[in-house]
XYZ file of C-alpha atoms in Angstrom:
259
model
C 119.167 89.775 90.042
C 117.104 92.107 87.948
C 114.190 92.354 85.450
C 111.947 89.981 87.340
C 108.964 91.746 85.812
C 106.531 90.498 88.500
C 103.909 92.930 87.092
C 103.372 90.328 84.288
C 100.580 88.224 85.516
C 100.888 89.792 88.997
C 103.582 87.317 90.234
C 104.468 89.252 93.323
C 103.149 86.503 95.635
C 104.108 83.499 93.524
C 107.783 84.090 92.467
C 110.225 82.672 94.964
C 113.842 81.566 95.284
C 116.268 80.252 97.798
C 118.751 82.205 99.917
C 122.378 81.877 98.750
C 124.057 84.991 100.318
C 123.452 87.376 103.180
C 122.840 90.335 100.826
C 120.353 90.451 97.965
C 120.753 92.962 95.153
C 117.603 93.737 93.070
C 118.860 95.811 90.046
C 115.521 97.184 88.820
C 112.420 96.297 86.936
C 111.266 94.060 89.761
C 107.785 95.268 89.041
C 105.723 98.411 89.079
C 105.378 100.749 92.108
C 101.900 101.349 90.843
C 101.155 97.779 92.181
C 102.218 99.088 95.567
C 100.637 96.454 97.830
C 101.929 93.566 95.716
C 105.406 95.016 95.465
C 105.407 95.606 99.186
C 104.374 92.087 99.880
C 107.137 90.678 97.768
C 109.753 92.694 99.659
C 108.110 91.754 102.970
C 108.627 88.145 102.073
C 112.319 88.771 101.410
C 113.217 91.122 104.287
C 113.446 88.504 107.141
C 115.659 86.215 105.005
C 118.486 88.604 104.312
C 120.811 90.911 106.235
C 120.100 93.605 103.631
C 118.051 93.818 100.394
C 119.253 96.491 97.985
C 116.713 97.854 95.542
C 117.651 99.845 92.384
C 114.628 101.525 90.680
C 114.266 100.403 87.037
C 112.209 102.163 84.398
C 109.286 99.790 84.860
C 109.030 100.749 88.451
C 107.736 104.095 87.205
C 105.178 102.758 84.694
C 101.668 104.188 85.369
C 103.252 106.992 87.386
C 105.300 110.081 86.656
C 108.909 110.180 87.779
C 108.188 112.259 90.890
C 105.361 109.983 92.027
C 107.504 106.902 91.489
C 110.196 108.406 93.746
C 107.577 109.234 96.386
C 106.358 105.582 96.263
C 109.971 104.307 96.639
C 110.464 106.548 99.641
C 107.278 105.262 101.129
C 108.604 101.704 100.683
C 111.798 102.584 102.416
C 109.793 103.906 105.404
C 107.646 100.838 105.731
C 108.171 99.456 109.292
C 108.477 95.909 108.007
C 111.258 96.912 105.554
C 113.025 99.826 107.264
C 115.804 97.711 108.872
C 116.530 95.584 105.893
C 115.652 97.226 102.554
C 117.940 99.959 101.135
C 116.516 101.827 98.101
C 119.508 102.728 95.938
C 118.436 106.105 94.506
C 121.621 108.057 94.383
C 122.518 106.172 97.649
C 125.781 105.185 99.224
C 125.815 102.357 101.724
C 128.917 101.351 103.684
C 129.082 97.937 105.321
C 129.905 98.487 109.022
C 131.520 95.092 109.145
C 133.806 95.289 106.152
C 135.426 97.655 103.647
C 132.521 97.176 101.221
C 130.776 100.304 99.724
C 127.664 100.024 97.511
C 126.671 102.918 95.232
C 123.395 102.739 93.389
C 120.998 104.685 91.114
C 118.885 104.016 88.024
C 121.501 105.546 85.674
C 118.962 106.669 83.089
C 120.994 106.568 79.772
C 122.108 109.423 77.494
C 119.964 109.687 74.374
C 121.622 111.405 71.447
C 119.817 114.128 69.463
C 119.994 111.892 66.354
C 118.356 108.995 68.167
C 115.717 111.025 70.018
C 112.873 110.462 67.530
C 113.248 106.720 67.190
C 113.813 106.248 70.906
C 110.648 108.204 71.837
C 108.681 106.158 69.188
C 110.112 102.700 70.126
C 110.568 102.829 73.937
C 107.620 102.463 76.231
C 109.041 104.707 78.912
C 107.751 107.702 76.903
C 104.271 106.271 76.653
C 103.870 104.717 80.126
C 105.534 107.301 82.293
C 103.706 110.607 82.861
C 105.428 113.694 81.285
C 108.566 111.730 80.507
C 110.558 113.070 77.607
C 114.039 112.458 76.149
C 115.101 115.859 77.453
C 114.030 114.895 81.052
C 115.659 111.410 80.593
C 118.927 113.147 79.732
C 118.707 115.612 82.534
C 118.335 112.862 85.094
C 121.163 110.915 83.400
C 123.561 113.828 83.763
C 122.636 114.307 87.342
C 123.137 110.684 88.243
C 126.500 110.419 86.333
C 127.746 113.465 88.245
C 126.603 111.940 91.478
C 128.267 108.683 90.717
C 131.540 110.113 89.594
C 131.749 112.148 92.798
C 130.919 109.229 95.010
C 133.475 106.976 93.222
C 136.149 109.645 93.872
C 135.174 109.670 97.576
C 135.305 105.942 97.855
C 138.951 105.509 97.010
C 140.388 102.674 99.026
C 137.069 100.938 99.536
C 135.892 97.668 98.062
C 133.390 99.220 95.627
C 130.321 97.847 93.940
C 128.166 99.953 91.724
C 124.574 98.960 91.021
C 122.497 100.500 88.264
C 119.522 99.453 86.209
C 120.747 100.796 82.733
C 124.027 99.403 81.550
C 127.213 101.407 81.833
C 128.624 100.317 78.408
C 127.248 99.120 75.088
C 129.484 96.265 74.070
C 128.793 92.975 75.891
C 125.783 94.154 77.799
C 123.038 93.172 75.443
C 122.232 90.379 72.857
C 125.005 90.335 70.267
C 124.138 92.820 67.437
C 121.730 94.825 69.553
C 124.304 97.402 70.443
C 123.984 98.872 66.920
C 120.186 99.368 67.086
C 119.094 102.985 66.589
C 117.382 102.908 69.980
C 120.255 101.209 71.924
C 121.013 104.527 73.708
C 117.746 103.987 75.714
C 119.373 100.909 77.371
C 123.077 101.733 77.811
C 125.660 104.534 77.790
C 129.412 104.075 77.167
C 130.486 105.525 80.451
C 133.161 103.017 81.146
C 135.090 104.143 77.989
C 135.591 107.377 79.874
C 138.003 108.222 82.704
C 137.009 108.417 86.339
C 135.847 104.947 87.322
C 139.127 103.679 88.830
C 138.452 101.863 92.027
C 135.163 100.209 90.956
C 135.517 96.422 91.504
C 132.083 95.275 90.276
C 129.321 96.929 88.365
C 125.856 95.189 88.424
C 123.239 96.222 85.874
C 119.993 95.124 84.285
C 117.511 96.445 81.697
C 118.882 94.682 78.569
C 117.374 91.223 79.393
C 120.784 89.811 78.813
C 122.629 87.881 81.619
C 126.426 88.028 81.480
C 129.576 88.188 83.540
C 132.742 89.560 82.157
C 135.666 91.912 82.950
C 136.911 94.921 81.035
C 140.631 95.546 80.498
C 140.384 98.209 83.239
C 139.570 95.262 85.696
C 136.000 96.260 86.323
C 133.786 93.177 86.430
C 130.303 93.596 84.867
C 127.611 91.287 86.093
C 123.915 90.946 85.027
C 121.516 88.222 86.031
C 118.287 89.189 84.278
C 115.084 87.056 84.234
C 113.049 89.048 81.646
C 109.407 88.568 80.848
C 108.114 85.188 81.992
C 104.404 84.513 81.788
C 102.772 82.502 84.640
C 102.388 79.527 82.221
C 106.200 79.553 81.510
C 109.163 78.556 83.631
C 112.450 80.412 83.928
C 114.136 77.400 82.471
C 112.087 77.647 79.219
C 113.979 80.814 78.335
C 117.484 80.818 76.915
C 119.872 83.807 76.754
C 121.524 83.541 73.321
C 125.174 84.405 73.577
C 125.056 84.966 77.378
C 124.132 83.230 80.583
C 120.652 82.015 81.528
C 119.025 83.682 84.546
C 119.971 81.940 87.785
C 117.950 82.831 90.866
C 120.707 81.092 92.947
C 123.598 83.172 91.530
C 125.842 84.931 93.979
C 129.041 86.838 93.717
C 131.901 87.147 96.178
C 133.661 90.512 96.579
C 137.425 90.416 97.143
C 139.064 91.779 100.170
């Protein structure tokens, strides 16, 4: 699941859900690391209930901080004694399951912003207002670094059962509300990586960020999965929101990886 946005109304201690699998994957925008104690408390409530909790950092994790400070806070989380045995922060991280052939690769996957879209993206997207010293240039630099890391890791994981988890989407079509892929600022949300070579061997790619829940497979065989809650005010319920053209958020959703 992703995009819980627990920073809205400080829902860190009130949002709850049942356990339906041994692993939990949180694909970013869970809340803000600026709300460290609340964020920590949420993860502490999850840790005893799962074998592993995987956490991808979304853009909202960095709001109120600069990128470096956000990464420092994430490293601090990973060192918390109450989380250290369970929570895996996926920031250019590879995790191999000791009991199976499963490998999980994860990073934020900041998107690639074109020169033509730079002005409108910086004007429209809150990242450039709510993250200290964050620019389209820095955004693109981190994107290039993460893509290079992912490509290398995918090549090293040949023969493994491979799941990739990112916050930003790895393709434009099918990953957001129909029609949104043509928005001038869509490059802030997704990059057409999967139209390129080099992703053979990936079985499942989980993403968030677009507030659009979906589950479909590409002709290449890669399955794309998103289970995104979006902004829910304390006075609302998850069931009061609908996902036009996609699936509704389902806190009980689980997927099974093939052998």
